[in-house]
Coordinates of C-alpha atoms in Angstrom, one line a residue:
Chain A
X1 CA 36.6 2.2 -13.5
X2 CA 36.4 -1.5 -13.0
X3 CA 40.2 -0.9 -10.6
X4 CA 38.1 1.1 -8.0
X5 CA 35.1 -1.2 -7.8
X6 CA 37.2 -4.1 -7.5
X7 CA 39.4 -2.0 -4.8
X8 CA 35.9 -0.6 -3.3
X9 CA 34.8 -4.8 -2.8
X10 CA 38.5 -5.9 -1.5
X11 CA 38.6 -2.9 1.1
X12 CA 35.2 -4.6 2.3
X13 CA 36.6 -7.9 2.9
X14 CA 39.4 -6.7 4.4
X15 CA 36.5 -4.8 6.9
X16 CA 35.0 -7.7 7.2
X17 CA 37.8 -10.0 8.1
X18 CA 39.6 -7.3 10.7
X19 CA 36.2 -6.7 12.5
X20 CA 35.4 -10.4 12.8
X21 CA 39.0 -10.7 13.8
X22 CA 38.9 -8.3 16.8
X23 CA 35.2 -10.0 17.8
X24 CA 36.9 -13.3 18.1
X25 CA 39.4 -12.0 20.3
X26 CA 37.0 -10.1 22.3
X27 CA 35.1 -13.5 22.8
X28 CA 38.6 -15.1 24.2
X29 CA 38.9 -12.2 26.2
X30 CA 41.6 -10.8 24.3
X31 CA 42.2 -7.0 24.4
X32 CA 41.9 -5.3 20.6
X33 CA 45.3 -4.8 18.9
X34 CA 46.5 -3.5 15.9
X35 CA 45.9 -5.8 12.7
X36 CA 46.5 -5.4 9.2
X37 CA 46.6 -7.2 5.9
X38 CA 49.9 -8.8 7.0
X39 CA 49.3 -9.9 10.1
X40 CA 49.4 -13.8 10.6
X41 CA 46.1 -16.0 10.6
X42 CA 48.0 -19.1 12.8
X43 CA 50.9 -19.2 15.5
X44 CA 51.0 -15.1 14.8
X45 CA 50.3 -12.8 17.5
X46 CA 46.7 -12.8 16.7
X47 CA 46.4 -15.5 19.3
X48 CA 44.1 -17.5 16.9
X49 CA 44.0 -21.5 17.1
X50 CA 42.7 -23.6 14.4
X51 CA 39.1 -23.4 15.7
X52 CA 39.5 -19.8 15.6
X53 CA 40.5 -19.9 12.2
X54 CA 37.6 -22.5 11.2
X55 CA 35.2 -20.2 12.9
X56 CA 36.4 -17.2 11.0
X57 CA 35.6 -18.8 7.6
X58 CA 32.9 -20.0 8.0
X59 CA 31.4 -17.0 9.6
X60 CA 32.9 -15.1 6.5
X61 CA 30.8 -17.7 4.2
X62 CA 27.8 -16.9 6.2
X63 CA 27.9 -13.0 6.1
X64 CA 29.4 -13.1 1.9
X65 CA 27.6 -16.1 0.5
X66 CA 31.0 -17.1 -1.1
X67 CA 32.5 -19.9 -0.7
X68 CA 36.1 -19.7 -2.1
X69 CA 37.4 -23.4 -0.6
X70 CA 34.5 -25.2 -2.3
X71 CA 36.8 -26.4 -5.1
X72 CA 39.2 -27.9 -3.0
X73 CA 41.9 -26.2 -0.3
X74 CA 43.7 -22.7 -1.2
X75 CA 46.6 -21.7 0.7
X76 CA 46.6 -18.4 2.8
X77 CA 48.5 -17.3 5.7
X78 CA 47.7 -13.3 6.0
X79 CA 44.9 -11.5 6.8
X80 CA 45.4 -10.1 3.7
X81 CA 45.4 -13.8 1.6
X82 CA 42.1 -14.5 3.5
X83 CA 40.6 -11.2 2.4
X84 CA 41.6 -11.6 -0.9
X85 CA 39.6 -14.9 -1.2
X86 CA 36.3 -13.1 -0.3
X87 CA 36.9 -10.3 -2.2
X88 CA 34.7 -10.6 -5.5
X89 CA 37.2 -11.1 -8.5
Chain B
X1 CA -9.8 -64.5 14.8
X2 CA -9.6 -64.6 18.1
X3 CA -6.0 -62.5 18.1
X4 CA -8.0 -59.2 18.6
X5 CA -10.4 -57.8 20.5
X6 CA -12.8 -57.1 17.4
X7 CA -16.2 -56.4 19.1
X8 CA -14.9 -53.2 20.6
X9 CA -12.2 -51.6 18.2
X10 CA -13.0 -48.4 16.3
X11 CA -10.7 -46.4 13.9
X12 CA -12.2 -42.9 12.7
X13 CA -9.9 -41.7 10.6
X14 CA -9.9 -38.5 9.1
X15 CA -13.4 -38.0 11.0
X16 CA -15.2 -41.4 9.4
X17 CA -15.8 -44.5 11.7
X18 CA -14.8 -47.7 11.0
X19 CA -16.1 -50.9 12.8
X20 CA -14.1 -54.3 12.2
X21 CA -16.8 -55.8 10.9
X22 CA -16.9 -52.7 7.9
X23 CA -13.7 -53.5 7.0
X24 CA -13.6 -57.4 7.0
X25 CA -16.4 -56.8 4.1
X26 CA -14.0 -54.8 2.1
X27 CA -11.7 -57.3 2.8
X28 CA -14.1 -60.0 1.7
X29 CA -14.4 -58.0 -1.5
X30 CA -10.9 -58.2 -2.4
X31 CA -10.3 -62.0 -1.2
X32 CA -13.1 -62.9 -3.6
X33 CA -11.3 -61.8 -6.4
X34 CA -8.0 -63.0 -5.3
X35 CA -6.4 -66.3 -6.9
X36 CA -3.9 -68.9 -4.7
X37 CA -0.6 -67.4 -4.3
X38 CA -1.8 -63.6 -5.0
X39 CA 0.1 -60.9 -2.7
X40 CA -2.2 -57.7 -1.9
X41 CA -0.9 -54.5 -2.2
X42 CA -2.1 -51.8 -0.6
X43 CA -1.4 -48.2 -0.1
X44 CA 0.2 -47.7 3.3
X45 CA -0.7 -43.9 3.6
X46 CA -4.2 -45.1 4.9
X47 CA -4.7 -46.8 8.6
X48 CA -8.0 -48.5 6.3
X49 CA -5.5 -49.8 4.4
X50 CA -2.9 -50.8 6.7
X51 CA -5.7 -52.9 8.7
X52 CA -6.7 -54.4 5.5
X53 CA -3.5 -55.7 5.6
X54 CA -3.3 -57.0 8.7
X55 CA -6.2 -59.0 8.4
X56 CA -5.4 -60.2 5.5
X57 CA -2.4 -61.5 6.4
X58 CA -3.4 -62.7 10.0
X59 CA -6.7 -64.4 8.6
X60 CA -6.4 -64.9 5.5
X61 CA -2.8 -66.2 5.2
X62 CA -2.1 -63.9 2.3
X63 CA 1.3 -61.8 1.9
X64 CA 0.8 -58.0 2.0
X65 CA 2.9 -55.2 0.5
X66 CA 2.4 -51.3 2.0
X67 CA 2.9 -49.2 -0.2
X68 CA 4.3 -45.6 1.8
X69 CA 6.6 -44.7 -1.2
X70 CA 5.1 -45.6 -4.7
X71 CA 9.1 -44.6 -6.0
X72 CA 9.5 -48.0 -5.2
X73 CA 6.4 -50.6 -6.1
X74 CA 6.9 -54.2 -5.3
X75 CA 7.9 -55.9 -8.6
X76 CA 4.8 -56.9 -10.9
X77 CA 2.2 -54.0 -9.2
X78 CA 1.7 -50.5 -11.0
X79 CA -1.0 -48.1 -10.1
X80 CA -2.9 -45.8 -12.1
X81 CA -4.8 -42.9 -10.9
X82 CA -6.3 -43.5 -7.7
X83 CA -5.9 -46.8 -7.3
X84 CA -5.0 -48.0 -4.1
X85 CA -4.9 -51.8 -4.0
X86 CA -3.5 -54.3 -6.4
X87 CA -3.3 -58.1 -6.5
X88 CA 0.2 -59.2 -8.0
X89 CA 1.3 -63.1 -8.3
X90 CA 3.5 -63.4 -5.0
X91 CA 6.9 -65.9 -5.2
X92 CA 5.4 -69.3 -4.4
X93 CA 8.3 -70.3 -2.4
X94 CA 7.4 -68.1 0.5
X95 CA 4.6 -70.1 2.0
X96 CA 4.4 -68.3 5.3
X97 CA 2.6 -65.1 5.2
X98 CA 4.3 -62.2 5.3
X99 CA 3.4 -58.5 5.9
X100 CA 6.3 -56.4 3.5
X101 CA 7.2 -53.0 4.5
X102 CA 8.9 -50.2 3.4
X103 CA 11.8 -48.4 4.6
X104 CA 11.4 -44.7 5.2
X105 CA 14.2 -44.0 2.7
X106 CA 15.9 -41.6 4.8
X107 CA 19.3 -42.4 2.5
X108 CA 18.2 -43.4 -0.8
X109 CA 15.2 -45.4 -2.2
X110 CA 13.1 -47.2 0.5
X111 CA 13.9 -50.9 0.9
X112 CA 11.0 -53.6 1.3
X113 CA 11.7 -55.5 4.7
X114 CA 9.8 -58.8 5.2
X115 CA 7.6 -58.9 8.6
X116 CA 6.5 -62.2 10.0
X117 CA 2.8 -60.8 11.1
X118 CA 2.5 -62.9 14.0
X119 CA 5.5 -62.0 15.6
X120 CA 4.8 -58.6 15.3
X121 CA 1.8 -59.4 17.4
X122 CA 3.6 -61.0 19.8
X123 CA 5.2 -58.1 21.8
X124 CA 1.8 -56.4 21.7
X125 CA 0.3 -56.4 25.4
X126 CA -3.5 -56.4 25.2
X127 CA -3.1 -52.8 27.6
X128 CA -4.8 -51.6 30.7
X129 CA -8.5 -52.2 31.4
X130 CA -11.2 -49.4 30.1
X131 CA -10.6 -48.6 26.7
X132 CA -8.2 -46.3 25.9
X133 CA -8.2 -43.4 22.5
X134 CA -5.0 -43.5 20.4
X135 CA -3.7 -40.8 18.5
X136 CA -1.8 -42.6 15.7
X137 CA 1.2 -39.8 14.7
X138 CA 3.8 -41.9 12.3
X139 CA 3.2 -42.8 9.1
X140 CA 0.5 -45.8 9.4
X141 CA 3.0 -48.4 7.4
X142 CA 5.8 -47.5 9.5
X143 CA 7.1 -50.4 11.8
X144 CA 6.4 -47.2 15.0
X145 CA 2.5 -47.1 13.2
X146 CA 2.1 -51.0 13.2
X147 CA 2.9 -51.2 16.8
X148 CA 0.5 -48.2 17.8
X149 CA -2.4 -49.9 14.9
X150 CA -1.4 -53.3 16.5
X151 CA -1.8 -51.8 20.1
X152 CA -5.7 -50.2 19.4
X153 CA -6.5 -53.7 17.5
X154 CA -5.9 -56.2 19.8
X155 CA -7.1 -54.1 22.9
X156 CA -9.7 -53.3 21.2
X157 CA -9.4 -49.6 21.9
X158 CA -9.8 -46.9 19.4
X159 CA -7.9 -44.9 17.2
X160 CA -7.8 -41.8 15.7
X161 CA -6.2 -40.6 12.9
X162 CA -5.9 -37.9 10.4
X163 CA -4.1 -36.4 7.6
X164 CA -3.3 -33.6 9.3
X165 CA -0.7 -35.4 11.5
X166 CA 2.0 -33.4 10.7
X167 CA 0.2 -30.2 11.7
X168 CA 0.8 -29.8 15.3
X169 CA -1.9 -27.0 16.3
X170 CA -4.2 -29.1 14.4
X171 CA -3.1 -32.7 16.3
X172 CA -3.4 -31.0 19.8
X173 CA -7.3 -30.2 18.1
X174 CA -7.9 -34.2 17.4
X175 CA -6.5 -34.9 20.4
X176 CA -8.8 -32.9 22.4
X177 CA -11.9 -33.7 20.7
X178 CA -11.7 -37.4 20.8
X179 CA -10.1 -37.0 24.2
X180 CA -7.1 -38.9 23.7
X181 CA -5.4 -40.9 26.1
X182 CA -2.6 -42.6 24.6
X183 CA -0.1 -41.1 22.2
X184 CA 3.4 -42.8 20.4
X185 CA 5.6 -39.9 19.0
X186 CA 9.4 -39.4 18.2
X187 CA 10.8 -36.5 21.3
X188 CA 11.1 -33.7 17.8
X189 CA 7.1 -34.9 17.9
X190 CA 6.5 -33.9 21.5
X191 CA 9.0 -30.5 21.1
X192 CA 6.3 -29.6 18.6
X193 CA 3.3 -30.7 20.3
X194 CA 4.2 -29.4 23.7
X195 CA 4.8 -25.8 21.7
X196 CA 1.4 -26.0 20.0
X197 CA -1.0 -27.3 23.0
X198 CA 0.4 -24.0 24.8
X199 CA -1.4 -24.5 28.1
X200 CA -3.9 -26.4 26.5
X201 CA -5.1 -29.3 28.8
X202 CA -5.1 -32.7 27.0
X203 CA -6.2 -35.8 28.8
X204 CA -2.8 -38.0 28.2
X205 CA -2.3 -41.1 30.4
X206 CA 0.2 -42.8 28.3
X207 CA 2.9 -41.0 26.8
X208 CA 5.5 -42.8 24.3
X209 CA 8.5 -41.7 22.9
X210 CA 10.7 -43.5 20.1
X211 CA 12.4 -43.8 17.0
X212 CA 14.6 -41.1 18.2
X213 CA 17.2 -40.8 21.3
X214 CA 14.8 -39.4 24.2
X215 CA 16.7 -36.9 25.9
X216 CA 16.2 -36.0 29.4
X217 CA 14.7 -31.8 28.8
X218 CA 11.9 -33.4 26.7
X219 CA 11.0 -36.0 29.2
X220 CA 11.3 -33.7 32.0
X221 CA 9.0 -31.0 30.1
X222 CA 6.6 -33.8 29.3
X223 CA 6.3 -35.1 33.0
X224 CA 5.7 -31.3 34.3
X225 CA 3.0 -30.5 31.5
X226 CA 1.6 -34.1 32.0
X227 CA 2.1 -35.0 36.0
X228 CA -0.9 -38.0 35.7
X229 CA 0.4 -39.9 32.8
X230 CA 2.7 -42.5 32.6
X231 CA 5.5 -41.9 30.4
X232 CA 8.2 -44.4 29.0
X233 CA 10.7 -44.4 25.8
X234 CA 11.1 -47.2 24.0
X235 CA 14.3 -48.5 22.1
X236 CA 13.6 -50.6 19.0
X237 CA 15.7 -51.8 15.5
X238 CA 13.9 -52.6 12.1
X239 CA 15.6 -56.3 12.5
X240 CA 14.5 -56.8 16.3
X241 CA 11.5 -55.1 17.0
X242 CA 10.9 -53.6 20.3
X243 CA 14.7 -54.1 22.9
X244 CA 12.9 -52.8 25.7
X245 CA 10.7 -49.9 27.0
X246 CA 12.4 -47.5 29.6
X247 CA 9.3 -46.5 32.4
X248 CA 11.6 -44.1 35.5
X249 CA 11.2 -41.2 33.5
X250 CA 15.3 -40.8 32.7
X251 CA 17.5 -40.2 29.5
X252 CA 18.8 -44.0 28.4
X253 CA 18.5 -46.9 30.3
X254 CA 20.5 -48.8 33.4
X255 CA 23.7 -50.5 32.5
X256 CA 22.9 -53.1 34.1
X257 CA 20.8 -54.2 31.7
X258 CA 24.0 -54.9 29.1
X259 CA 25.5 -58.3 29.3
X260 CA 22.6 -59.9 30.8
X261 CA 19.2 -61.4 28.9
X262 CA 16.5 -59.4 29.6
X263 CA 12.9 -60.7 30.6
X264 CA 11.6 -60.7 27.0
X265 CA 14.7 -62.9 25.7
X266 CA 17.0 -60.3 24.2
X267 CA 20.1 -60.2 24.9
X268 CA 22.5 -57.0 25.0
X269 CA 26.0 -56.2 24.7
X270 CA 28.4 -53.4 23.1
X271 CA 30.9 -53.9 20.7
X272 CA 34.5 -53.0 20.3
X273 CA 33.4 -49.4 19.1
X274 CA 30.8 -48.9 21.8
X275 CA 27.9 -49.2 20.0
X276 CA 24.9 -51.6 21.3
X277 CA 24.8 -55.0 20.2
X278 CA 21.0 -56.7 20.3
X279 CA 20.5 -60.4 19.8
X280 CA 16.7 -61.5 19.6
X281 CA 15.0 -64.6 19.3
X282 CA 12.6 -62.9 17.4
X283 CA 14.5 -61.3 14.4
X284 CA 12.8 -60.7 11.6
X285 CA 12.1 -63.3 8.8
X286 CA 15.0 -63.2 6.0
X287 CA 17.8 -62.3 8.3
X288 CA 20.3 -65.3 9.0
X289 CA 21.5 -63.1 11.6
X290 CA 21.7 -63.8 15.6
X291 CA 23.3 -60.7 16.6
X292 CA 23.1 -57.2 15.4
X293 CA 25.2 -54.3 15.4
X294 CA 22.7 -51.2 16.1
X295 CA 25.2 -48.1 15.1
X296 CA 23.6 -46.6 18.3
X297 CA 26.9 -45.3 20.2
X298 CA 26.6 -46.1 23.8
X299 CA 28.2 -44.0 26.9
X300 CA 28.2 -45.3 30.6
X301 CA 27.9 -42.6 33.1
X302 CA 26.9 -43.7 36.9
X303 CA 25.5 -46.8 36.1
X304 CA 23.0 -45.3 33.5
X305 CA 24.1 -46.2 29.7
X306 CA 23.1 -43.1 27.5
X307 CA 22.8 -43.0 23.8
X308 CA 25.3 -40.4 22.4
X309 CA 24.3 -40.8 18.7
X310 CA 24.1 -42.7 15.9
X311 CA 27.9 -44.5 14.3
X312 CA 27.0 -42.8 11.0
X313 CA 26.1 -39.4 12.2
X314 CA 29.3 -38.6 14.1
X315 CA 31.3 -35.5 13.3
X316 CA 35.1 -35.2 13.4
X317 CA 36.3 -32.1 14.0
X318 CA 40.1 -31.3 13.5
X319 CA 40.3 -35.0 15.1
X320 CA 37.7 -35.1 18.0
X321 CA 34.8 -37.1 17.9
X322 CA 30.9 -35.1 18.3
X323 CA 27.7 -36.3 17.8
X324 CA 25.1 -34.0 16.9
X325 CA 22.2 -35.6 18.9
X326 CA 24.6 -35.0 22.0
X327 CA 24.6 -31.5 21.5
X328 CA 21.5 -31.1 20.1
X329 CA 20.5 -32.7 23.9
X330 CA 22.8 -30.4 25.4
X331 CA 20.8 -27.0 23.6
X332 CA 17.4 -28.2 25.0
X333 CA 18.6 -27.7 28.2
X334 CA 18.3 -24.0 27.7
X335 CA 14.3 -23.1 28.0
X336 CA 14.4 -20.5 25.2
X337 CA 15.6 -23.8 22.9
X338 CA 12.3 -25.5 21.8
X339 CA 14.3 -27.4 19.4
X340 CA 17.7 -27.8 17.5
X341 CA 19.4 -29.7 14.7
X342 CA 23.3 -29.8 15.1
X343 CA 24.8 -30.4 11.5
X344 CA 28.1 -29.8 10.0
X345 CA 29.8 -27.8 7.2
X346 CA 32.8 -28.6 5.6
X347 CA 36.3 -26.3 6.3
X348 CA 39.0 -25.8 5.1
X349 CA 40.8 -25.8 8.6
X350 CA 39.3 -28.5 10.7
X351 CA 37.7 -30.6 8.4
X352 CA 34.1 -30.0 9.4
X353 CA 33.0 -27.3 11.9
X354 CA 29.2 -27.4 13.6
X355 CA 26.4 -25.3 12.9
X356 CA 23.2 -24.9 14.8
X357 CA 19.8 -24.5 13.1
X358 CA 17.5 -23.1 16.6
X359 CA 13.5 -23.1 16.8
X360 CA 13.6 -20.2 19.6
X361 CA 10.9 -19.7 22.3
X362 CA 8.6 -16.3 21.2
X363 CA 9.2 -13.8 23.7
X364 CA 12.2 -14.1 25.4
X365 CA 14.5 -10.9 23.9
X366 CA 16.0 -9.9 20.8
X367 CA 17.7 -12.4 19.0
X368 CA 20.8 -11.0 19.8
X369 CA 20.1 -11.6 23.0
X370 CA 19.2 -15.4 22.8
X371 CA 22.2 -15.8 21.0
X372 CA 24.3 -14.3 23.5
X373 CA 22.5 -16.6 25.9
X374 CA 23.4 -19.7 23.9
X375 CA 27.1 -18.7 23.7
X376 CA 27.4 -18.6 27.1
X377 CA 25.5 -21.7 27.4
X378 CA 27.9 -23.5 24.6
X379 CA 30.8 -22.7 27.2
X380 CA 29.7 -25.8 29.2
X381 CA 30.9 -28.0 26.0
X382 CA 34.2 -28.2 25.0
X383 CA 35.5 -26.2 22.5
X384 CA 35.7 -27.8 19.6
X385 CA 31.8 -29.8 20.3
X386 CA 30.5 -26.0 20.2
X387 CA 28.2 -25.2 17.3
X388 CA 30.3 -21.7 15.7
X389 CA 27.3 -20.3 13.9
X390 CA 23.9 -20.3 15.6
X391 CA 21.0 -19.9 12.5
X392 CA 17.4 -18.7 14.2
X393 CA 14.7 -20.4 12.0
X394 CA 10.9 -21.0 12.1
X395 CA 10.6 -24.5 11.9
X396 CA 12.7 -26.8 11.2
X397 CA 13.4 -29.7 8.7
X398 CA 11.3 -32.6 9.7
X399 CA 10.8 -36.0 7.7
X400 CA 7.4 -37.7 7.6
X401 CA 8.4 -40.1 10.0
X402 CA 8.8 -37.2 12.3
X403 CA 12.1 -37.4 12.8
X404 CA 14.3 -34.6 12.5
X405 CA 16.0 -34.4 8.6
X406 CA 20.1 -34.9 9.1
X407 CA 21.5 -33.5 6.1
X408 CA 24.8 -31.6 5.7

């Protein structure tokens, strides 16, 4: 039981993160592509820079409430690492 | 005696008025109990008060304490209840009379800064003939209050002031009902009272804005709701007073006046990290200082030297530089703005990013749609000095000095 609730929250996240993603682009006047959880944040073909990036996170704080860097830096590369740290463990 | 106009002066304050001679017999009260050496301490959050002071330091040669924050009493004086004076055995070495006040504690406790009371009269001018009704709208202990108390003193004018003060709708009332002519605020002040008079015509023939960068949308707004008054912004420093007073109605002040003395003997300059350097021959008592570094940073555009922010308030952004009054300046340029405070949060990517906490106009579309306006807007800035997250809110942080509350 607790699997699928946990998988219910991550698939949220993962929403989340992909539909902020594509709005990003949109305001750069990037076309929609295909992204998925292993698609690269930085230097990928996303076309994100490290304002992007910043931007993303801290619109993700905004819309989740979380804040998963307050205890100092964590690592993540993927669109599916970033998910995972707004994903309620 | 004769450093005020005291035949003419009136304070009504919150709706009671006072003549000079009223409040030189409360004064005579206190005097008589008073033994050589004795400070008075007095509660700042009253004009009564603050005047008491005054005279008592002026005439009576006494040293004064106001009291704005009682978190931090002067050492010896403890109130109970509703007490609002207190004699305390002053430090005999200070001969001179001196008027203390208090820091408005913006970071941390306030501080006690030592005033020489004469001084501060000094740079008061005794105003324009006919007597003029000031609105006082900082608090009255405040260096800003002194110089509007000073002001209605020694013209002998009257002033007008009320607890209320930090209720705009009910300020533009008091204003219209004593028919107020001259008003001192800080421009988040003005914002607020230009949103609450709403058409409302007040009779203002001098307009002041300090303690806070005047940007150029507030001073135009006020000129076009106020075409017949005179309006100037004036730059002063706890440790110098009053630099100078800007009258042509723009943002900052000319360049020309860095490097040079100015007419009232202070001297300007900018230091290696372009902030403004003031040197005074009036710097207040205590300080073994002739020059001092302001923190204000300083940018020269076509001969016009513009205040981008304060040293300490400055952002960095994945390496750039942004100061939040700048943009803050650069929002109000959009109408449906009324006002903005620029702050940052921390990330894990660039360091810090911006936010922006709005005060929208009523009435101009959804908020979607204001916030599509802004964006486009933001495109002006570069990139990294744009505010990523734009917060709608119905008012916004203010301290009691009126300025706008910088937290992050």
């Amino acid at each position: 039981m607790s699997s699928t609730i946990r998988a219910h929250h991550n698939m949220d996240a993962q929403e989340l993160v992909l539909s902020e993603l594509q709005s990003i682009r949109l305001s750069k006047g990037l076309a929609p592509i295909h992204i998925d959880d292993k698609s690269i944040l930085l230097g990928g073909e996303l076309g994100l820079d490290s304002l992007d990036l910043a931007t993303l996170v801290v619109t993700l704080e905004e819309l989740t409430g979380m804040s998963p860097f307050s205890a100092g830096f964590v690592m993540f590369k993927t669109v599916g690492d970033l998910s995972a740290l707004f994903s309620k463990s | 005696m004769d450093w005020l106009d005291a035949s003419s002066f009136r304070l009504v304050e919150n709706q009671r008025t006072l003549a000079l001679t009223e409040l030189r017999l409360l004064l005579r009260d206190i005097v008589a109990k008073s033994k050589a050496n004795d400070a008075l301490v007095l509660d700042g959050q009253s004009v009564q008060a603050v005047i008491l002071g005054l005279l008592a330091c002026l005439d009576t040669g006494q040293s004064v304490f106001l009291v704005r924050d009682q978190a931090a009493m002067p050492l010896g004086a403890q109130w109970q209840g509703n007490q609002d004076w207190q004699l305390i055995a002053a430090e005999t070495a200070n001969s001179a009379p001196t008027l203390w006040l208090q820091t408005s504690g913006t970071t941390g406790l306030p501080k006690w800064v030592p005033h020489d009371p004469r001084r501060l009269c000094q740079t008061i001018s005794k105003g324009v003939a006919g007597k003029a009704v000031w609105l006082l709208t900082y608090d009255p202990a405040s260096f800003a209050g002194l110089q509007v108390i000073l002001s209605a003193l020694i013209g002998g004018h009257t002033l007008i002031y009320s607890d209320i003060r930090c209720q705009p709708a009910a300020l533009v009332e008091l204003a219209l009902q004593n028919r107020v002519s001259h008003l001192s605020g800080t421009p988040t002040f003005w914002r607020s009272l230009l949103r609450a008079a709403d058409g409302a015509t007040l009779s203002l023939q001098h307009i002041t804005l300090g303690g806070e960068l005047a940007d150029q949308p507030t001073l135009d707004m006020l000129s076009s709701h106020f075409p017949q008054a005179r309006i100037r912004h004036i730059y002063a420093t706890t440790e110098t007073g009053v630099v100078f007073h800007v009258q042509d109605g723009l943002s900052g002040f000319p360049s020309s006046w860095i490097d040079t003395t100015l007419p009232n003997d202070i001297h300007l300059a900018l230091s290696e990290r372009g902030t403004l350097l003031v040197s005074s021959p009036r710097m207040r008592i205590g300080l073994d200082k002739t020059v001092i570094d302001t923190g204000d940073v300083i940018e020269i555009k076509d001969e016009r030297a513009f205040f981008k922010g304060r040293v300490d308030s400055m952002i960095n952004i994945g390496g750039q530089k942004v100061f939040p009054e700048e943009i803050e300046a650069y929002l109000l340029r959009l109408p449906i703005v009324v006002d903005v405070r620029v702050s940052s949060l921390p990330s894990p990517i660039t360091g810090a990013i911006l936010i922006a906490d709005i005060l929208p106009r009523e009435g101009h579309g959804s908020a979607a749609e204001m916030k599509r306006a802004i964006q486009e807007h933001l495109k002006g800035l570069p990139r990294h000095a744009r505010p990523v997250l734009l917060r709608f809110n119905k008012e916004l942080p203010t301290l009691s000095s009126n300025k706008k509350a910088r937290f992050t």
